[in-house]
Amino acid sequence: MSIVTRFAPSPTGMLHIGGVRTALFSWLYARRHGGKFILRVEDTDRERSTDEAVRVILEGMQWLGLAHDEGPYFQTARFPRYKEVIAQWLAEGKAYRCYCTKEELEQLRTEQMARKEKPRYDGRWRDRTDSRPGVDPVIRFRNPLEAEVVVEDLVHGRVVFRNSELDDLVIARGDGTPTYNFCVVVDDADMGVTHVIRGDDHLNNTPRQMNMLAALGAKVPVYAHVPMILGPDGAKLSKRHGAVSVLQYEEDGYLPDALLNYLVRLGWSHGDQEVFTRAEMVAAFDIADVNKSASAFNPEKLLWLNQQHLMHSDPATVVPYLKPHLARVGIDIATGPGADDAFLARIVVAQRERVKTLKEMAQASRYFFGEAVELDAKAAAKHLGDEGRGVLTALRATLEGVTDWTAAPLNAALNAFATDRSIGLGKVAQPLRVAVTGNTISPPIDLTLELLGRERSLARLDRALQP
């Protein structure tokens, strides 16, 4: 059997990490088995769906690199197909028109709750053939009244629902628009979805959807309902925990592979391995290994994993993700030093052990671009006083004589200079660092000078020595 999975977000809110993890599990399962991954935007709720939410879904999936094989499909573009199925079901007696008013349904609910019964529609129009003038009827699916629906869930195991507990679901509203649970069924059947991986908040929808799939004569997919993600305090994940738009993680400087690595480990494990490349995730992932219990979001663990990926990824693969962050701190890499990706890759190598995010890397690397730097007042006062300026004035001649402007010869020249004057290397390196970078923190001074280049290094040193 060829595996077909789908990720079907609703654009009624921003795509956040709970949805991303579902997308990741679906994508990994398809990739692991050489199958197909479909992206489907479930926008039937036209009042609450927004263009901005759609944008975040599409841009977020692109940034994450979770490429879809089909789609994106939009349910609003498939309304003619849904109406076709509804008309067919009405003709076959698998659906019926219900003329209940909102007031009648509210009264029914109130009476049931007073009797401590589960509120649900009682089927009062199920077998009627008359109509009610002036009322736009909804269409309800004629759910079976007897027997059971058994969900053999890959995460939760065998879950049994009695049909007598399920009411007749509304599949089209009074204005004719189809409802979410119905559209999902038609889409999964038409698209040949074999495995539905989604949050366990959808588990209670599954028996109704399975009954409707049977009414369609479609094969029922295999279901896997994954547990939710909780905040560090065990409460439902909210914005203060990290339930923000997935694109916020891009803006905060996370690598997509680091975020996916973190999310795959929320509820799934592969021995004691913590750090996974994308290829390793594909090779190892099995939905059957996902835990039933909810997992807690840990921002510190995500930050640690991001640094691991920064340190161990091919620098060239990090460069495209660094560029937007450089732009955000005002660096124009289109011209001048830094215009070439090879230089940016060297920046990544120089900085990656000192920062945890690309945002920090860009902020810490501004002095590698442009001609001049602004000297930090405190750093200049401490290191560019009379003593520091005297050291740098003498050092200027030594550096002028270095012909091979790479780290090793520069390191040898600086050490020789310090030895000749019987001073510690720090008394040389810190004033020089402040002069060429504007502050006291940078990669090793020899590497910093190499990356800045001979002309810029000497020019900045000269400016720092001006009265």
Tab-separated table of C-alpha atoms in Angstrom:
chain	number	residue	atom	x	y	z
A	1	MET	CA	0.000	0.000	0.000
A	2	SER	CA	1.292	3.457	-0.905
A	3	ILE	CA	1.189	5.701	2.173
A	4	VAL	CA	-0.670	9.015	1.836
A	5	THR	CA	-0.725	11.445	4.767
A	6	ARG	CA	-2.046	14.972	5.002
A	7	PHE	CA	-1.638	18.077	7.102
A	8	ALA	CA	-4.901	19.976	7.214
A	9	PRO	CA	-4.663	23.180	9.270
A	10	SER	CA	-7.534	25.582	9.737
A	11	PRO	CA	-6.672	29.254	9.057
A	12	THR	CA	-8.814	30.492	11.933
A	13	GLY	CA	-5.669	31.087	13.988
A	14	MET	CA	-1.925	31.234	13.534
A	15	LEU	CA	0.002	28.018	12.840
A	16	HIS	CA	1.890	27.287	16.067
A	17	ILE	CA	4.120	24.495	17.329
A	18	GLY	CA	1.273	22.085	18.113
A	19	GLY	CA	0.217	22.169	14.486
A	20	VAL	CA	3.817	22.076	13.306
A	21	ARG	CA	4.465	18.884	15.246
A	22	THR	CA	1.406	17.265	13.652
A	23	ALA	CA	2.649	18.359	10.227
A	24	LEU	CA	6.102	16.994	11.025
A	25	PHE	CA	4.810	13.591	12.136
A	26	SER	CA	2.679	13.333	8.982
A	27	TRP	CA	5.569	14.429	6.755
A	28	LEU	CA	8.048	12.062	8.416
A	29	TYR	CA	5.698	9.095	8.152
A	30	ALA	CA	5.175	9.704	4.439
A	31	ARG	CA	8.881	10.221	3.798
A	32	ARG	CA	9.885	7.168	5.852
A	33	HIS	CA	7.625	4.944	3.750
A	34	GLY	CA	8.207	6.586	0.377
A	35	GLY	CA	4.658	7.902	0.378
A	36	LYS	CA	2.871	11.146	-0.416
A	37	PHE	CA	2.315	14.169	1.836
A	38	ILE	CA	-0.627	16.481	1.115
A	39	LEU	CA	-1.162	20.039	2.359
A	40	ARG	CA	-4.822	20.987	2.686
A	41	VAL	CA	-6.142	24.261	4.103
A	42	GLU	CA	-9.477	23.662	5.838
A	43	ASP	CA	-11.072	27.078	5.394
A	44	THR	CA	-14.773	26.195	5.526
A	45	ASP	CA	-15.255	28.598	8.467
A	46	ARG	CA	-15.267	31.633	6.213
A	47	GLU	CA	-16.099	34.110	8.982
A	48	ARG	CA	-13.098	33.200	11.129
A	49	SER	CA	-10.575	32.249	8.426
A	50	THR	CA	-8.082	34.994	7.561
A	51	ASP	CA	-5.658	35.637	4.722
A	52	GLU	CA	-2.938	36.311	7.296
A	53	ALA	CA	-3.381	32.866	8.838
A	54	VAL	CA	-3.187	31.286	5.382
A	55	ARG	CA	0.024	33.219	4.711
A	56	VAL	CA	1.572	31.966	7.952
A	57	ILE	CA	0.647	28.372	7.074
A	58	LEU	CA	2.199	28.541	3.597
A	59	GLU	CA	5.285	30.566	4.566
A	60	GLY	CA	5.762	28.567	7.750
A	61	MET	CA	5.704	25.238	5.933
A	62	GLN	CA	8.129	26.604	3.348
A	63	TRP	CA	10.525	27.887	6.033
A	64	LEU	CA	10.343	24.555	7.854
A	65	GLY	CA	11.151	22.701	4.643
A	66	LEU	CA	8.141	20.390	5.019
A	67	ALA	CA	7.531	20.208	1.301
A	68	HIS	CA	4.160	18.853	0.194
A	69	ASP	CA	3.726	16.529	-2.769
A	70	GLU	CA	0.176	17.720	-3.490
A	71	GLY	CA	-1.619	20.936	-2.717
A	72	PRO	CA	-2.117	23.283	-1.177
A	73	TYR	CA	-5.784	22.424	-1.551
A	74	PHE	CA	-8.422	24.818	-0.192
A	75	GLN	CA	-11.767	23.452	0.929
A	76	THR	CA	-13.596	26.570	-0.248
A	77	ALA	CA	-12.514	25.658	-3.795
A	78	ARG	CA	-14.159	22.230	-3.427
A	79	PHE	CA	-17.694	23.365	-2.509
A	80	PRO	CA	-19.213	21.968	-5.745
A	81	ARG	CA	-17.882	18.516	-4.833
A	82	TYR	CA	-19.338	18.706	-1.313
A	83	LYS	CA	-22.737	19.780	-2.667
A	84	GLU	CA	-22.635	16.850	-5.069
A	85	VAL	CA	-22.143	14.373	-2.204
A	86	ILE	CA	-24.828	16.016	-0.075
A	87	ALA	CA	-27.334	15.810	-2.945
A	88	GLN	CA	-26.423	12.157	-3.444
A	89	TRP	CA	-26.870	11.360	0.249
A	90	LEU	CA	-30.233	13.130	0.377
A	91	ALA	CA	-31.375	11.059	-2.597
A	92	GLU	CA	-30.122	7.835	-0.999
A	93	GLY	CA	-31.577	8.602	2.425
A	94	LYS	CA	-28.152	8.861	4.046
A	95	ALA	CA	-28.867	12.476	4.980
A	96	TYR	CA	-31.976	14.497	5.714
A	97	ARG	CA	-33.201	18.054	6.165
A	98	CYS	CA	-33.733	19.303	9.678
A	99	TYR	CA	-35.971	22.334	10.195
A	100	CYS	CA	-35.331	22.845	13.905
A	101	THR	CA	-35.007	26.475	14.934
A	102	LYS	CA	-32.183	27.715	17.167
A	103	GLU	CA	-34.726	28.266	19.942
A	104	GLU	CA	-35.940	24.660	19.737
A	105	LEU	CA	-32.413	23.303	19.861
A	106	GLU	CA	-31.548	25.522	22.821
A	107	GLN	CA	-34.655	24.352	24.687
A	108	LEU	CA	-33.753	20.733	23.948
A	109	ARG	CA	-30.264	21.306	25.313
A	110	THR	CA	-31.573	22.995	28.468
A	111	GLU	CA	-33.989	20.133	29.173
A	112	GLN	CA	-31.303	17.485	28.653
A	113	MET	CA	-28.874	19.249	30.975
A	114	ALA	CA	-31.605	19.571	33.615
A	115	ARG	CA	-31.979	15.779	33.422
A	116	LYS	CA	-28.162	15.481	33.629
A	117	GLU	CA	-28.063	13.999	30.158
A	118	LYS	CA	-25.399	14.593	27.546
A	119	PRO	CA	-26.700	17.420	25.287
A	120	ARG	CA	-27.254	16.170	21.759
A	121	TYR	CA	-29.715	16.348	18.914
A	122	ASP	CA	-32.580	13.877	19.413
A	123	GLY	CA	-33.299	13.065	15.749
A	124	ARG	CA	-36.746	14.656	15.707
A	125	TRP	CA	-36.591	15.382	11.948
A	126	ARG	CA	-34.848	12.129	11.075
A	127	ASP	CA	-37.916	10.404	9.647
A	128	ARG	CA	-40.079	13.388	8.726
A	129	THR	CA	-40.809	14.244	5.112
A	130	ASP	CA	-42.564	17.565	5.620
A	131	SER	CA	-40.968	21.002	5.689
A	132	ARG	CA	-41.309	24.260	7.597
A	133	PRO	CA	-41.899	27.369	5.480
A	134	GLY	CA	-39.601	30.292	6.280
A	135	VAL	CA	-36.906	28.112	7.867
A	136	ASP	CA	-33.702	27.297	5.975
A	137	PRO	CA	-33.014	23.691	6.958
A	138	VAL	CA	-29.656	22.270	7.866
A	139	ILE	CA	-28.631	18.929	6.404
A	140	ARG	CA	-27.827	16.173	8.880
A	141	PHE	CA	-26.047	12.876	8.319
A	142	ARG	CA	-28.206	9.885	9.233
A	143	ASN	CA	-25.835	8.241	11.694
A	144	PRO	CA	-26.400	4.518	12.411
A	145	LEU	CA	-28.404	3.958	15.599
A	146	GLU	CA	-26.972	0.601	16.565
A	147	ALA	CA	-23.640	-1.246	16.784
A	148	GLU	CA	-20.237	0.230	17.582
A	149	VAL	CA	-17.456	2.128	15.871
A	150	VAL	CA	-14.010	0.767	16.683
A	151	VAL	CA	-10.983	2.996	16.188
A	152	GLU	CA	-7.723	1.041	16.086
A	153	ASP	CA	-5.605	4.050	16.901
A	154	LEU	CA	-1.830	3.782	16.406
A	155	VAL	CA	-1.211	5.879	19.517
A	156	HIS	CA	-4.140	5.188	21.855
A	157	GLY	CA	-4.843	1.620	20.833
A	158	ARG	CA	-8.394	0.265	20.506
A	159	VAL	CA	-11.053	2.893	21.246
A	160	VAL	CA	-14.747	1.897	21.059
A	161	PHE	CA	-17.701	4.275	20.519
A	162	ARG	CA	-21.370	3.268	20.615
A	163	ASN	CA	-23.448	4.660	17.766
A	164	SER	CA	-26.271	5.257	20.211
A	165	GLU	CA	-24.027	7.889	21.829
A	166	LEU	CA	-23.552	9.785	18.566
A	167	ASP	CA	-26.147	12.206	17.238
A	168	ASP	CA	-26.883	13.103	13.629
A	169	LEU	CA	-24.160	15.534	12.634
A	170	VAL	CA	-24.942	18.716	10.694
A	171	ILE	CA	-23.105	18.413	7.362
A	172	ALA	CA	-24.453	21.592	5.743
A	173	ARG	CA	-25.627	24.802	7.403
A	174	GLY	CA	-28.843	26.591	6.626
A	175	ASP	CA	-27.089	28.768	4.053
A	176	GLY	CA	-25.851	25.642	2.269
A	177	THR	CA	-22.179	25.842	3.305
A	178	PRO	CA	-20.728	22.444	4.262
A	179	THR	CA	-19.264	21.826	7.721
A	180	TYR	CA	-15.752	20.872	8.738
A	181	ASN	CA	-16.311	17.247	9.764
A	182	PHE	CA	-18.123	16.457	6.535
A	183	CYS	CA	-15.585	18.179	4.259
A	184	VAL	CA	-12.747	16.306	5.956
A	185	VAL	CA	-14.386	13.004	5.108
A	186	VAL	CA	-14.940	13.827	1.438
A	187	ASP	CA	-11.397	15.186	1.116
A	188	ASP	CA	-9.736	12.188	2.769
A	189	ALA	CA	-11.719	9.825	0.541
A	190	ASP	CA	-11.121	11.746	-2.691
A	191	MET	CA	-7.423	12.250	-1.972
A	192	GLY	CA	-6.772	8.633	-1.048
A	193	VAL	CA	-5.488	9.438	2.439
A	194	THR	CA	-4.318	6.225	4.097
A	195	HIS	CA	-3.077	7.565	7.447
A	196	VAL	CA	-4.583	10.451	9.410
A	197	ILE	CA	-2.147	11.807	12.001
A	198	ARG	CA	-3.634	14.627	14.058
A	199	GLY	CA	-4.110	15.951	17.580
A	200	ASP	CA	-6.028	13.828	20.050
A	201	ASP	CA	-8.581	16.618	20.425
A	202	HIS	CA	-9.989	15.186	17.165
A	203	LEU	CA	-10.420	11.660	18.527
A	204	ASN	CA	-14.094	12.211	19.362
A	205	ASN	CA	-14.734	13.316	15.761
A	206	THR	CA	-13.344	10.076	14.406
A	207	PRO	CA	-16.342	7.708	14.838
A	208	ARG	CA	-18.662	10.140	13.030
A	209	GLN	CA	-16.102	10.543	10.249
A	210	MET	CA	-15.686	6.769	9.968
A	211	ASN	CA	-19.454	6.347	9.612
A	212	MET	CA	-19.547	8.971	6.885
A	213	LEU	CA	-16.622	7.319	5.088
A	214	ALA	CA	-18.610	4.092	5.129
A	215	ALA	CA	-21.578	5.964	3.647
A	216	LEU	CA	-19.284	7.144	0.866
A	217	GLY	CA	-18.096	3.593	0.267
A	218	ALA	CA	-14.542	4.736	0.973
A	219	LYS	CA	-11.785	2.875	2.743
A	220	VAL	CA	-11.262	4.097	6.297
A	221	PRO	CA	-7.749	5.477	6.934
A	222	VAL	CA	-5.541	4.377	9.783
A	223	TYR	CA	-5.762	6.940	12.594
A	224	ALA	CA	-3.083	8.171	14.967
A	225	HIS	CA	-4.121	10.808	17.478
A	226	VAL	CA	-1.084	12.430	19.071
A	227	PRO	CA	-1.232	14.016	22.535
A	228	MET	CA	-1.202	17.746	23.056
A	229	ILE	CA	1.778	19.860	24.047
A	230	LEU	CA	1.593	21.463	27.492
A	231	GLY	CA	3.393	24.473	28.880
A	232	PRO	CA	6.344	23.990	31.282
A	233	ASP	CA	3.885	24.434	34.169
A	234	GLY	CA	1.656	21.596	32.942
A	235	ALA	CA	-1.100	23.963	31.815
A	236	LYS	CA	-2.482	24.158	28.301
A	237	LEU	CA	0.087	25.678	25.962
A	238	SER	CA	-0.513	29.398	25.502
A	239	LYS	CA	1.299	32.374	23.988
A	240	ARG	CA	3.314	32.877	27.145
A	241	HIS	CA	4.629	29.313	26.790
A	242	GLY	CA	5.462	29.444	23.104
A	243	ALA	CA	2.149	28.977	21.301
A	244	VAL	CA	3.027	31.772	18.909
A	245	SER	CA	3.076	31.851	15.136
A	246	VAL	CA	5.678	29.454	13.771
A	247	LEU	CA	7.225	32.389	11.904
A	248	GLN	CA	8.030	33.972	15.269
A	249	TYR	CA	10.633	31.235	15.726
A	250	GLU	CA	12.221	32.307	12.443
A	251	GLU	CA	12.298	35.912	13.672
A	252	ASP	CA	13.781	34.778	16.989
A	253	GLY	CA	16.684	33.135	15.178
A	254	TYR	CA	15.936	29.428	15.292
A	255	LEU	CA	17.003	27.059	12.556
A	256	PRO	CA	14.060	25.085	11.142
A	257	ASP	CA	15.897	21.786	11.612
A	258	ALA	CA	16.470	22.623	15.282
A	259	LEU	CA	12.780	23.395	15.834
A	260	LEU	CA	11.746	20.190	14.065
A	261	ASN	CA	14.334	18.219	16.049
A	262	TYR	CA	12.870	19.615	19.258
A	263	LEU	CA	9.271	18.905	18.252
A	264	VAL	CA	9.937	15.343	17.097
A	265	ARG	CA	11.267	14.549	20.575
A	266	LEU	CA	8.081	15.821	22.245
A	267	GLY	CA	6.344	12.493	22.720
A	268	TRP	CA	8.670	10.350	20.584
A	269	SER	CA	12.086	8.892	21.293
A	270	HIS	CA	14.738	6.829	19.587
A	271	GLY	CA	16.977	5.403	22.267
A	272	ASP	CA	18.882	8.151	24.065
A	273	GLN	CA	19.551	10.216	20.951
A	274	GLU	CA	18.696	13.893	21.371
A	275	VAL	CA	20.142	15.598	18.299
A	276	PHE	CA	18.792	14.486	14.923
A	277	THR	CA	19.469	15.618	11.412
A	278	ARG	CA	16.483	15.689	9.113
A	279	ALA	CA	17.690	12.505	7.392
A	280	GLU	CA	18.056	10.754	10.759
A	281	MET	CA	14.513	11.730	11.713
A	282	VAL	CA	13.148	10.289	8.477
A	283	ALA	CA	15.098	7.051	8.926
A	284	ALA	CA	14.098	6.497	12.562
A	285	PHE	CA	10.549	7.853	12.935
A	286	ASP	CA	7.623	5.536	13.526
A	287	ILE	CA	4.236	6.872	14.600
A	288	ALA	CA	3.667	3.716	16.657
A	289	ASP	CA	6.459	4.872	18.995
A	290	VAL	CA	4.652	8.098	19.956
A	291	ASN	CA	3.639	8.253	23.629
A	292	LYS	CA	0.026	8.574	24.751
A	293	SER	CA	0.779	11.178	27.404
A	294	ALA	CA	1.114	14.904	26.801
A	295	SER	CA	4.577	16.481	26.650
A	296	ALA	CA	5.735	19.729	28.220
A	297	PHE	CA	7.316	22.500	26.168
A	298	ASN	CA	10.794	23.448	27.406
A	299	PRO	CA	12.184	26.672	25.879
A	300	GLU	CA	15.664	26.071	27.344
A	301	LYS	CA	15.892	22.661	25.672
A	302	LEU	CA	14.879	24.200	22.346
A	303	LEU	CA	17.561	26.870	22.750
A	304	TRP	CA	20.186	24.221	23.526
A	305	LEU	CA	19.201	22.198	20.473
A	306	ASN	CA	19.365	25.290	18.304
A	307	GLN	CA	22.961	25.878	19.353
A	308	GLN	CA	23.791	22.230	18.689
A	309	HIS	CA	22.477	22.586	15.154
A	310	LEU	CA	24.354	25.867	14.674
A	311	MET	CA	27.580	24.202	15.768
A	312	HIS	CA	27.248	20.988	13.779
A	313	SER	CA	25.453	22.011	10.591
A	314	ASP	CA	27.340	22.653	7.368
A	315	PRO	CA	27.970	26.435	7.595
A	316	ALA	CA	26.853	26.881	3.993
A	317	THR	CA	23.392	25.566	4.902
A	318	VAL	CA	23.101	28.120	7.741
A	319	VAL	CA	23.934	31.135	5.552
A	320	PRO	CA	20.485	31.479	3.880
A	321	TYR	CA	18.848	31.587	7.310
A	322	LEU	CA	21.388	34.119	8.637
A	323	LYS	CA	20.868	36.630	5.827
A	324	PRO	CA	17.405	37.889	6.923
A	325	HIS	CA	18.756	38.485	10.425
A	326	LEU	CA	21.667	40.520	9.089
A	327	ALA	CA	19.174	42.605	7.143
A	328	ARG	CA	17.134	43.144	10.312
A	329	VAL	CA	20.141	44.686	12.084
A	330	GLY	CA	20.713	47.032	9.176
A	331	ILE	CA	23.441	45.178	7.290
A	332	ASP	CA	23.285	45.375	3.514
A	333	ILE	CA	25.146	42.327	2.248
A	334	ALA	CA	24.370	43.028	-1.392
A	335	THR	CA	27.542	45.082	-1.776
A	336	GLY	CA	30.933	45.263	-0.149
A	337	PRO	CA	32.465	42.696	2.228
A	338	GLY	CA	29.947	39.969	2.979
A	339	ALA	CA	28.405	39.946	-0.472
A	340	ASP	CA	29.643	36.433	-1.006
A	341	ASP	CA	28.216	33.392	0.764
A	342	ALA	CA	31.664	31.971	1.435
A	343	PHE	CA	32.461	34.965	3.669
A	344	LEU	CA	29.142	34.540	5.525
A	345	ALA	CA	29.934	30.861	6.067
A	346	ARG	CA	33.206	31.905	7.728
A	347	ILE	CA	31.230	34.278	9.970
A	348	VAL	CA	29.008	31.352	10.981
A	349	VAL	CA	32.036	29.234	11.915
A	350	ALA	CA	33.617	32.105	13.855
A	351	GLN	CA	30.517	32.918	15.888
A	352	ARG	CA	28.505	29.709	16.298
A	353	GLU	CA	30.023	28.592	19.609
A	354	ARG	CA	29.357	32.017	21.149
A	355	VAL	CA	25.679	32.415	20.333
A	356	LYS	CA	22.527	30.342	20.616
A	357	THR	CA	20.420	31.918	17.880
A	358	LEU	CA	20.882	33.456	14.463
A	359	LYS	CA	19.440	36.676	15.852
A	360	GLU	CA	22.290	36.811	18.369
A	361	MET	CA	24.777	35.882	15.642
A	362	ALA	CA	23.679	38.757	13.422
A	363	GLN	CA	23.739	41.227	16.295
A	364	ALA	CA	27.203	40.070	17.356
A	365	SER	CA	28.597	40.209	13.813
A	366	ARG	CA	27.745	43.742	12.763
A	367	TYR	CA	31.354	44.907	13.009
A	368	PHE	CA	32.372	42.485	10.260
A	369	PHE	CA	30.482	44.669	7.776
A	370	GLY	CA	30.993	48.210	6.608
A	371	GLU	CA	34.075	50.390	6.913
A	372	ALA	CA	33.875	52.096	10.288
A	373	VAL	CA	32.665	50.980	13.721
A	374	GLU	CA	31.323	52.964	16.635
A	375	LEU	CA	33.482	52.579	19.713
A	376	ASP	CA	31.658	51.576	22.881
A	377	ALA	CA	32.340	54.368	25.367
A	378	LYS	CA	33.041	52.122	28.356
A	379	ALA	CA	35.266	49.773	26.351
A	380	ALA	CA	37.211	52.708	24.886
A	381	ALA	CA	37.660	54.328	28.301
A	382	LYS	CA	39.023	51.085	29.742
A	383	HIS	CA	41.254	49.917	26.893
A	384	LEU	CA	42.083	52.952	24.786
A	385	GLY	CA	43.611	55.171	27.430
A	386	ASP	CA	47.244	56.301	27.345
A	387	GLU	CA	48.607	52.796	27.971
A	388	GLY	CA	46.373	51.129	25.383
A	389	ARG	CA	47.029	53.787	22.766
A	390	GLY	CA	50.773	53.448	23.355
A	391	VAL	CA	50.580	49.703	22.774
A	392	LEU	CA	48.462	50.126	19.622
A	393	THR	CA	50.744	52.829	18.202
A	394	ALA	CA	53.725	50.461	18.443
A	395	LEU	CA	51.623	47.511	17.237
A	396	ARG	CA	50.567	49.425	14.117
A	397	ALA	CA	54.033	49.084	12.607
A	398	THR	CA	54.159	45.361	13.389
A	399	LEU	CA	50.814	44.706	11.727
A	400	GLU	CA	51.828	46.793	8.724
A	401	GLY	CA	54.626	44.295	8.167
A	402	VAL	CA	52.369	41.191	8.129
A	403	THR	CA	52.074	40.182	4.490
A	404	ASP	CA	50.063	36.943	4.930
A	405	TRP	CA	46.911	38.310	6.571
A	406	THR	CA	45.584	35.045	7.963
A	407	ALA	CA	45.037	33.892	11.509
A	408	ALA	CA	48.245	31.903	12.053
A	409	PRO	CA	50.774	34.593	10.932
A	410	LEU	CA	48.727	37.266	12.717
A	411	ASN	CA	48.746	35.190	15.907
A	412	ALA	CA	52.517	34.739	15.653
A	413	ALA	CA	53.035	38.476	15.122
A	414	LEU	CA	50.871	39.421	18.115
A	415	ASN	CA	52.584	36.908	20.397
A	416	ALA	CA	56.029	38.052	19.299
A	417	PHE	CA	55.040	41.678	19.905
A	418	ALA	CA	53.794	40.883	23.415
A	419	THR	CA	56.899	38.836	24.228
A	420	ASP	CA	59.275	41.544	23.038
A	421	ARG	CA	57.607	44.037	25.365
A	422	SER	CA	57.209	41.601	28.268
A	423	ILE	CA	53.443	42.163	28.471
A	424	GLY	CA	50.593	39.681	28.470
A	425	LEU	CA	48.798	39.005	25.208
A	426	GLY	CA	45.616	40.361	26.752
A	427	LYS	CA	47.239	43.791	27.068
A	428	VAL	CA	47.658	43.665	23.297
A	429	ALA	CA	44.552	41.825	22.163
A	430	GLN	CA	41.887	43.786	24.081
A	431	PRO	CA	42.906	47.304	22.973
A	432	LEU	CA	43.225	45.974	19.426
A	433	ARG	CA	39.822	44.251	19.637
A	434	VAL	CA	38.140	47.452	20.824
A	435	ALA	CA	39.835	49.423	18.049
A	436	VAL	CA	38.732	47.144	15.225
A	437	THR	CA	35.331	45.905	16.487
A	438	GLY	CA	34.230	48.696	18.799
A	439	ASN	CA	33.800	46.396	21.798
A	440	THR	CA	35.523	43.806	23.968
A	441	ILE	CA	33.860	40.647	22.665
A	442	SER	CA	34.691	38.896	19.406
A	443	PRO	CA	36.104	35.626	18.146
A	444	PRO	CA	39.869	35.162	18.727
A	445	ILE	CA	41.596	38.393	17.695
A	446	ASP	CA	43.708	36.750	15.003
A	447	LEU	CA	40.594	35.268	13.342
A	448	THR	CA	38.748	38.567	13.771
A	449	LEU	CA	41.532	40.425	11.966
A	450	GLU	CA	41.594	37.822	9.193
A	451	LEU	CA	37.855	38.150	8.604
A	452	LEU	CA	37.997	41.948	8.632
A	453	GLY	CA	40.844	41.934	6.143
A	454	ARG	CA	44.091	43.921	6.141
A	455	GLU	CA	42.809	47.237	4.807
A	456	ARG	CA	39.782	47.509	7.072
A	457	SER	CA	41.716	46.359	10.149
A	458	LEU	CA	44.471	48.937	9.688
A	459	ALA	CA	42.009	51.692	8.769
A	460	ARG	CA	39.966	51.067	11.914
A	461	LEU	CA	43.119	50.970	14.012
A	462	ASP	CA	44.148	54.330	12.559
A	463	ARG	CA	40.751	55.858	13.327
A	464	ALA	CA	40.916	54.595	16.906
A	465	LEU	CA	44.339	56.233	17.339
A	466	GLN	CA	43.218	59.638	16.078
A	467	PRO	CA	43.349	62.324	18.791
